[in-house]
PDB file of C-alpha atoms and ligand atoms in Angstrom:
ATOM      1  CA  MET A   1    -180.692 -17.347 133.129  1.00  0.00           C
ATOM      2  CA  GLY A   2    -177.611 -15.988 134.902  1.00  0.00           C
ATOM      3  CA  MET A   3    -176.828 -12.397 135.659  1.00  0.00           C
ATOM      4  CA  LYS A   4    -178.617  -9.315 134.392  1.00  0.00           C
ATOM      5  CA  LEU A   5    -176.500  -6.893 132.410  1.00  0.00           C
ATOM      6  CA  ALA A   6    -176.867  -3.296 131.300  1.00  0.00           C
ATOM      7  CA  VAL A   7    -174.510  -2.410 128.437  1.00  0.00           C
ATOM      8  CA  PHE A   8    -173.431   1.248 128.173  1.00  0.00           C
ATOM      9  CA  ALA A   9    -172.124   2.287 124.734  1.00  0.00           C
ATOM     10  CA  SER A  10    -171.612   5.454 122.675  1.00  0.00           C
ATOM     11  CA  GLY A  11    -170.579   4.237 119.222  1.00  0.00           C
ATOM     12  CA  THR A  12    -170.644   1.451 116.676  1.00  0.00           C
ATOM     13  CA  GLY A  13    -171.559  -1.310 119.073  1.00  0.00           C
ATOM     14  CA  SER A  14    -169.431  -4.156 117.726  1.00  0.00           C
ATOM     15  CA  ASN A  15    -168.709  -5.264 121.309  1.00  0.00           C
ATOM     16  CA  PHE A  16    -172.402  -5.036 122.132  1.00  0.00           C
ATOM     17  CA  ASP A  17    -173.055  -7.273 119.111  1.00  0.00           C
ATOM     18  CA  ALA A  18    -170.397  -9.759 120.236  1.00  0.00           C
ATOM     19  CA  ILE A  19    -171.995  -9.903 123.701  1.00  0.00           C
ATOM     20  CA  MET A  20    -175.441 -10.489 122.171  1.00  0.00           C
ATOM     21  CA  LYS A  21    -174.069 -13.287 119.951  1.00  0.00           C
ATOM     22  CA  ALA A  22    -172.451 -14.970 122.939  1.00  0.00           C
ATOM     23  CA  VAL A  23    -175.754 -14.779 124.846  1.00  0.00           C
ATOM     24  CA  LYS A  24    -177.623 -16.240 121.880  1.00  0.00           C
ATOM     25  CA  ASN A  25    -175.193 -19.123 121.341  1.00  0.00           C
ATOM     26  CA  GLY A  26    -175.174 -19.922 125.063  1.00  0.00           C
ATOM     27  CA  THR A  27    -171.480 -19.260 125.797  1.00  0.00           C
ATOM     28  CA  LEU A  28    -172.504 -16.274 127.942  1.00  0.00           C
ATOM     29  CA  GLU A  29    -175.224 -17.118 130.448  1.00  0.00           C
ATOM     30  CA  ALA A  30    -176.632 -13.662 130.969  1.00  0.00           C
ATOM     31  CA  ASP A  31    -179.614 -11.531 130.199  1.00  0.00           C
ATOM     32  CA  VAL A  32    -178.830  -8.226 128.496  1.00  0.00           C
ATOM     33  CA  SER A  33    -181.714  -6.239 129.967  1.00  0.00           C
ATOM     34  CA  LEU A  34    -180.800  -2.763 128.809  1.00  0.00           C
ATOM     35  CA  LEU A  35    -178.659  -0.706 126.443  1.00  0.00           C
ATOM     36  CA  VAL A  36    -177.770   2.775 127.669  1.00  0.00           C
ATOM     37  CA  CYS A  37    -176.425   5.265 125.121  1.00  0.00           C
ATOM     38  CA  ASP A  38    -175.484   8.936 125.373  1.00  0.00           C
ATOM     39  CA  LYS A  39    -175.700   9.634 121.611  1.00  0.00           C
ATOM     40  CA  ILE A  40    -178.969   9.429 119.703  1.00  0.00           C
ATOM     41  CA  GLU A  41    -177.202   8.909 116.357  1.00  0.00           C
ATOM     42  CA  ALA A  42    -174.923   6.064 117.513  1.00  0.00           C
ATOM     43  CA  SER A  43    -175.232   2.832 115.478  1.00  0.00           C
ATOM     44  CA  VAL A  44    -175.387   0.812 118.684  1.00  0.00           C
ATOM     45  CA  VAL A  45    -178.938   2.136 119.216  1.00  0.00           C
ATOM     46  CA  LYS A  46    -180.088   0.487 115.963  1.00  0.00           C
ATOM     47  CA  LYS A  47    -178.281  -2.706 116.885  1.00  0.00           C
ATOM     48  CA  ALA A  48    -180.116  -2.823 120.216  1.00  0.00           C
ATOM     49  CA  GLN A  49    -183.435  -2.357 118.429  1.00  0.00           C
ATOM     50  CA  GLN A  50    -182.586  -5.227 116.056  1.00  0.00           C
ATOM     51  CA  HIS A  51    -181.865  -7.429 119.066  1.00  0.00           C
ATOM     52  CA  LEU A  52    -185.103  -6.206 120.741  1.00  0.00           C
ATOM     53  CA  ILE A  53    -183.208  -4.874 123.760  1.00  0.00           C
ATOM     54  CA  ASP A  54    -184.769  -2.084 125.834  1.00  0.00           C
ATOM     55  CA  THR A  55    -182.837   1.100 125.182  1.00  0.00           C
ATOM     56  CA  VAL A  56    -182.332   4.296 127.141  1.00  0.00           C
ATOM     57  CA  VAL A  57    -180.842   7.154 125.143  1.00  0.00           C
ATOM     58  CA  PHE A  58    -180.049  10.272 127.126  1.00  0.00           C
ATOM     59  CA  ASN A  59    -178.495  13.613 126.278  1.00  0.00           C
ATOM     60  CA  PRO A  60    -176.080  14.631 129.050  1.00  0.00           C
ATOM     61  CA  LYS A  61    -176.549  18.291 128.065  1.00  0.00           C
ATOM     62  CA  CYS A  62    -180.175  18.115 129.200  1.00  0.00           C
ATOM     63  CA  TYR A  63    -179.066  17.536 132.811  1.00  0.00           C
ATOM     64  CA  GLU A  64    -177.542  19.927 135.317  1.00  0.00           C
ATOM     65  CA  SER A  65    -174.745  17.553 136.230  1.00  0.00           C
ATOM     66  CA  LYS A  66    -173.345  14.044 135.894  1.00  0.00           C
ATOM     67  CA  ALA A  67    -174.905  13.245 139.277  1.00  0.00           C
ATOM     68  CA  ALA A  68    -178.319  14.289 137.938  1.00  0.00           C
ATOM     69  CA  TYR A  69    -178.333  11.913 134.958  1.00  0.00           C
ATOM     70  CA  GLU A  70    -176.649   9.134 136.902  1.00  0.00           C
ATOM     71  CA  GLU A  71    -179.441   9.319 139.529  1.00  0.00           C
ATOM     72  CA  VAL A  72    -181.994   8.717 136.789  1.00  0.00           C
ATOM     73  CA  LEU A  73    -179.962   5.853 135.277  1.00  0.00           C
ATOM     74  CA  LEU A  74    -179.361   4.309 138.712  1.00  0.00           C
ATOM     75  CA  LYS A  75    -183.101   4.148 139.475  1.00  0.00           C
ATOM     76  CA  ASP A  76    -183.648   2.362 136.172  1.00  0.00           C
ATOM     77  CA  LEU A  77    -180.778  -0.091 136.790  1.00  0.00           C
ATOM     78  CA  GLN A  78    -182.053  -0.867 140.280  1.00  0.00           C
ATOM     79  CA  SER A  79    -185.676  -1.288 139.236  1.00  0.00           C
ATOM     80  CA  ARG A  80    -184.553  -3.839 136.636  1.00  0.00           C
ATOM     81  CA  GLY A  81    -182.323  -5.680 139.123  1.00  0.00           C
ATOM     82  CA  ILE A  82    -179.185  -5.148 137.035  1.00  0.00           C
ATOM     83  CA  ASP A  83    -176.175  -7.051 138.440  1.00  0.00           C
ATOM     84  CA  TYR A  84    -173.416  -5.614 136.236  1.00  0.00           C
ATOM     85  CA  VAL A  85    -172.882  -2.518 134.126  1.00  0.00           C
ATOM     86  CA  ILE A  86    -170.809  -3.387 131.061  1.00  0.00           C
ATOM     87  CA  LEU A  87    -169.071  -0.437 129.394  1.00  0.00           C
ATOM     88  CA  ALA A  88    -168.561  -1.188 125.697  1.00  0.00           C
ATOM     89  CA  GLY A  89    -167.140   1.920 124.075  1.00  0.00           C
ATOM     90  CA  PHE A  90    -168.934   4.272 126.491  1.00  0.00           C
ATOM     91  CA  MET A  91    -166.964   7.489 126.166  1.00  0.00           C
ATOM     92  CA  ARG A  92    -167.828   9.131 129.490  1.00  0.00           C
ATOM     93  CA  LEU A  93    -166.322   8.819 132.929  1.00  0.00           C
ATOM     94  CA  ILE A  94    -168.579   7.164 135.469  1.00  0.00           C
ATOM     95  CA  GLY A  95    -169.246   9.371 138.517  1.00  0.00           C
ATOM     96  CA  PRO A  96    -169.599   8.618 142.230  1.00  0.00           C
ATOM     97  CA  THR A  97    -173.381   8.068 142.051  1.00  0.00           C
ATOM     98  CA  LEU A  98    -173.064   4.925 139.920  1.00  0.00           C
ATOM     99  CA  LEU A  99    -169.642   3.924 141.262  1.00  0.00           C
ATOM    100  CA  GLU A 100    -170.817   3.775 144.857  1.00  0.00           C
ATOM    101  CA  ALA A 101    -174.017   1.884 144.058  1.00  0.00           C
ATOM    102  CA  TYR A 102    -172.249  -0.564 141.718  1.00  0.00           C
ATOM    103  CA  GLU A 103    -168.853  -0.966 143.368  1.00  0.00           C
ATOM    104  CA  HIS A 104    -166.894  -3.725 141.579  1.00  0.00           C
ATOM    105  CA  ARG A 105    -169.892  -4.266 139.366  1.00  0.00           C
ATOM    106  CA  ILE A 106    -168.964  -1.865 136.556  1.00  0.00           C
ATOM    107  CA  VAL A 107    -166.618  -3.345 133.957  1.00  0.00           C
ATOM    108  CA  ASN A 108    -164.817  -1.634 131.054  1.00  0.00           C
ATOM    109  CA  ILE A 109    -162.947  -2.764 127.959  1.00  0.00           C
ATOM    110  CA  HIS A 110    -160.044  -0.657 126.761  1.00  0.00           C
ATOM    111  CA  PRO A 111    -157.998  -1.048 123.552  1.00  0.00           C
ATOM    112  CA  SER A 112    -154.497  -1.128 125.088  1.00  0.00           C
ATOM    113  CA  LEU A 113    -152.498  -3.079 127.640  1.00  0.00           C
ATOM    114  CA  LEU A 114    -153.235  -0.842 130.635  1.00  0.00           C
ATOM    115  CA  PRO A 115    -151.629   0.959 132.393  1.00  0.00           C
ATOM    116  CA  ALA A 116    -150.179   1.910 128.983  1.00  0.00           C
ATOM    117  CA  PHE A 117    -152.207   4.362 126.909  1.00  0.00           C
ATOM    118  CA  PRO A 118    -155.246   5.183 129.055  1.00  0.00           C
ATOM    119  CA  GLY A 119    -157.880   7.665 127.900  1.00  0.00           C
ATOM    120  CA  LYS A 120    -158.871   8.633 124.389  1.00  0.00           C
ATOM    121  CA  ASP A 121    -157.474   7.120 121.170  1.00  0.00           C
ATOM    122  CA  ALA A 122    -155.444   4.352 122.807  1.00  0.00           C
ATOM    123  CA  ILE A 123    -154.636   2.828 119.403  1.00  0.00           C
ATOM    124  CA  GLY A 124    -153.353   6.161 118.073  1.00  0.00           C
ATOM    125  CA  GLN A 125    -151.244   6.609 121.214  1.00  0.00           C
ATOM    126  CA  ALA A 126    -149.726   3.124 120.738  1.00  0.00           C
ATOM    127  CA  LEU A 127    -148.904   3.755 117.059  1.00  0.00           C
ATOM    128  CA  GLU A 128    -147.363   7.108 117.961  1.00  0.00           C
ATOM    129  CA  LYS A 129    -144.972   5.336 120.333  1.00  0.00           C
ATOM    130  CA  ASN A 130    -144.144   2.663 117.756  1.00  0.00           C
ATOM    131  CA  VAL A 131    -144.918  -0.188 120.118  1.00  0.00           C
ATOM    132  CA  LYS A 132    -144.543  -3.731 118.799  1.00  0.00           C
ATOM    133  CA  VAL A 133    -147.142  -5.168 121.142  1.00  0.00           C
ATOM    134  CA  THR A 134    -150.370  -3.594 122.307  1.00  0.00           C
ATOM    135  CA  GLY A 135    -153.636  -5.284 123.227  1.00  0.00           C
ATOM    136  CA  VAL A 136    -156.876  -5.267 125.147  1.00  0.00           C
ATOM    137  CA  THR A 137    -157.668  -4.873 128.851  1.00  0.00           C
ATOM    138  CA  VAL A 138    -160.868  -5.665 130.717  1.00  0.00           C
ATOM    139  CA  HIS A 139    -160.989  -4.050 134.158  1.00  0.00           C
ATOM    140  CA  PHE A 140    -163.285  -2.994 136.977  1.00  0.00           C
ATOM    141  CA  VAL A 141    -164.050   0.708 136.889  1.00  0.00           C
ATOM    142  CA  ASP A 142    -162.925   2.991 139.702  1.00  0.00           C
ATOM    143  CA  ASN A 143    -162.845   6.771 139.953  1.00  0.00           C
ATOM    144  CA  GLY A 144    -159.766   7.162 137.740  1.00  0.00           C
ATOM    145  CA  MET A 145    -159.397   7.142 133.971  1.00  0.00           C
ATOM    146  CA  ASP A 146    -158.911   3.450 133.023  1.00  0.00           C
ATOM    147  CA  THR A 147    -157.184   2.742 136.357  1.00  0.00           C
ATOM    148  CA  GLY A 148    -159.348   0.118 138.095  1.00  0.00           C
ATOM    149  CA  PRO A 149    -158.309  -3.468 138.969  1.00  0.00           C
ATOM    150  CA  ILE A 150    -157.439  -5.500 135.864  1.00  0.00           C
ATOM    151  CA  ILE A 151    -159.489  -8.658 135.295  1.00  0.00           C
ATOM    152  CA  ASP A 152    -157.869  -9.921 132.081  1.00  0.00           C
ATOM    153  CA  GLN A 153    -155.678  -8.823 129.191  1.00  0.00           C
ATOM    154  CA  GLU A 154    -154.654 -10.114 125.788  1.00  0.00           C
ATOM    155  CA  ALA A 155    -151.765  -8.965 123.623  1.00  0.00           C
ATOM    156  CA  VAL A 156    -151.907  -7.990 119.948  1.00  0.00           C
ATOM    157  CA  ARG A 157    -148.757  -7.695 117.813  1.00  0.00           C
ATOM    158  CA  VAL A 158    -148.198  -4.600 115.721  1.00  0.00           C
ATOM    159  CA  GLU A 159    -146.356  -5.603 112.541  1.00  0.00           C
ATOM    160  CA  GLU A 160    -144.133  -3.330 110.480  1.00  0.00           C
ATOM    161  CA  GLY A 161    -146.326  -1.276 108.147  1.00  0.00           C
ATOM    162  CA  ASP A 162    -149.614  -2.019 109.927  1.00  0.00           C
ATOM    163  CA  THR A 163    -152.098   0.776 109.302  1.00  0.00           C
ATOM    164  CA  ARG A 164    -154.270   2.142 112.053  1.00  0.00           C
ATOM    165  CA  GLU A 165    -157.216   0.252 110.532  1.00  0.00           C
ATOM    166  CA  ALA A 166    -155.244  -3.001 110.561  1.00  0.00           C
ATOM    167  CA  VAL A 167    -154.358  -2.622 114.241  1.00  0.00           C
ATOM    168  CA  GLN A 168    -157.914  -1.651 115.115  1.00  0.00           C
ATOM    169  CA  LYS A 169    -159.236  -4.739 113.316  1.00  0.00           C
ATOM    170  CA  LYS A 170    -156.864  -7.046 115.211  1.00  0.00           C
ATOM    171  CA  ILE A 171    -157.790  -5.384 118.515  1.00  0.00           C
ATOM    172  CA  GLN A 172    -161.507  -5.696 117.854  1.00  0.00           C
ATOM    173  CA  GLN A 173    -161.213  -9.370 116.928  1.00  0.00           C
ATOM    174  CA  VAL A 174    -159.575  -9.962 120.301  1.00  0.00           C
ATOM    175  CA  GLU A 175    -162.151  -7.795 122.111  1.00  0.00           C
ATOM    176  CA  HIS A 176    -165.091  -9.690 120.668  1.00  0.00           C
ATOM    177  CA  LYS A 177    -163.821 -12.991 122.085  1.00  0.00           C
ATOM    178  CA  LEU A 178    -162.300 -11.704 125.313  1.00  0.00           C
ATOM    179  CA  TYR A 179    -165.180  -9.552 126.571  1.00  0.00           C
ATOM    180  CA  PRO A 180    -167.951 -12.213 126.553  1.00  0.00           C
ATOM    181  CA  ARG A 181    -165.525 -14.687 128.154  1.00  0.00           C
ATOM    182  CA  VAL A 182    -164.571 -12.286 130.951  1.00  0.00           C
ATOM    183  CA  ILE A 183    -168.207 -11.347 131.601  1.00  0.00           C
ATOM    184  CA  GLN A 184    -169.089 -15.034 131.888  1.00  0.00           C
ATOM    185  CA  SER A 185    -166.363 -15.383 134.546  1.00  0.00           C
ATOM    186  CA  LEU A 186    -167.700 -12.578 136.786  1.00  0.00           C
ATOM    187  CA  PRO A 187    -168.972 -13.678 140.182  1.00  0.00           C
ATOM    188  CA  VAL A 188    -172.734 -14.113 140.399  1.00  0.00           C
ATOM    189  CA  LYS A 189    -174.296 -12.415 143.421  1.00  0.00           C
ATOM    190  CA  GLU A 190    -175.628 -14.864 146.004  1.00  0.00           C
ATOM    191  CA  GLU A 191    -179.159 -13.420 145.983  1.00  0.00           C
ATOM    192  CA  SER A 192    -179.542 -14.193 142.281  1.00  0.00           C
ATOM    193  CA  LEU A 193    -178.359 -17.826 142.557  1.00  0.00           C
TER     194      LEU A 193
HETATM  195  C1  GAR B   1    -163.670  -0.526 121.552  1.00  0.00           C
HETATM  196  O1  GAR B   1    -162.495  -0.793 120.818  1.00  0.00           O
HETATM  197  C2  GAR B   1    -163.347  -0.244 123.002  1.00  0.00           C
HETATM  198  O2  GAR B   1    -162.224  -0.936 123.462  1.00  0.00           O
HETATM  199  C3  GAR B   1    -163.083   1.243 122.960  1.00  0.00           C
HETATM  200  O3  GAR B   1    -164.053   1.743 122.085  1.00  0.00           O
HETATM  201  C4  GAR B   1    -164.307   0.781 121.069  1.00  0.00           C
HETATM  202  C5  GAR B   1    -165.811   0.649 120.884  1.00  0.00           C
HETATM  203  O4  GAR B   1    -166.086  -0.122 119.758  1.00  0.00           O
HETATM  204  N1  GAR B   1    -163.187   1.824 124.256  1.00  0.00           N
HETATM  205  C6  GAR B   1    -162.438   2.842 124.688  1.00  0.00           C
HETATM  206  O5  GAR B   1    -161.605   3.385 124.006  1.00  0.00           O
HETATM  207  C7  GAR B   1    -162.721   3.258 126.127  1.00  0.00           C
HETATM  208  N2  GAR B   1    -161.753   4.209 126.575  1.00  0.00           N
HETATM  209  P1  GAR B   1    -167.543  -0.715 119.521  1.00  0.00           P
HETATM  210  O6  GAR B   1    -168.536   0.441 119.652  1.00  0.00           O
HETATM  211  O7  GAR B   1    -167.507  -1.247 118.118  1.00  0.00           O
HETATM  212  O8  GAR B   1    -167.795  -1.786 120.543  1.00  0.00           O
END
């Protein structure tokens, strides 16, 4: 069955969908055990229900601190034997509680060629600078903002006159192929072999 994944997402969930498709067609040998979302109204929650994936939705405002909600999430991840946390459009920084427990086992996808354009609205930042090439980065998460060790990257060309939507579409097409492939390449822990 391969490794056990928890996907963390805050938005549309097109990367979550791509991961689920790859699991279903057998190109990604993994079990998506859990979807974690910090926004009740996010479309990714409906997508997880359609795929019959257990879902935890939490409201960060209901907790005293990041450490408080991460403690709760960590217990859930550990009780399910989750090997990797996959961030797919999760718009919150991960704190020390999860980082220490899941060192080198939290992965993020970011819509730029890091270290260029970290943080929010990477596509907008790239268009602002008039770059001719941008792209997608998959990296391990550390305590910085999009700074952890890079696992893989793929470039996307920005053509003259491309709208924001056009660039976003090209980036997402790349993301949906790259992310499942990179996840499949992650080392499997010895205990779960
Ligand atoms: C993706 O393009 C992902 O790279 C980006 O959010 C989008 C989520 O789309 N992530 C970041 O910007 C992280 N800083 P999705 O909900 O359709 O998968």
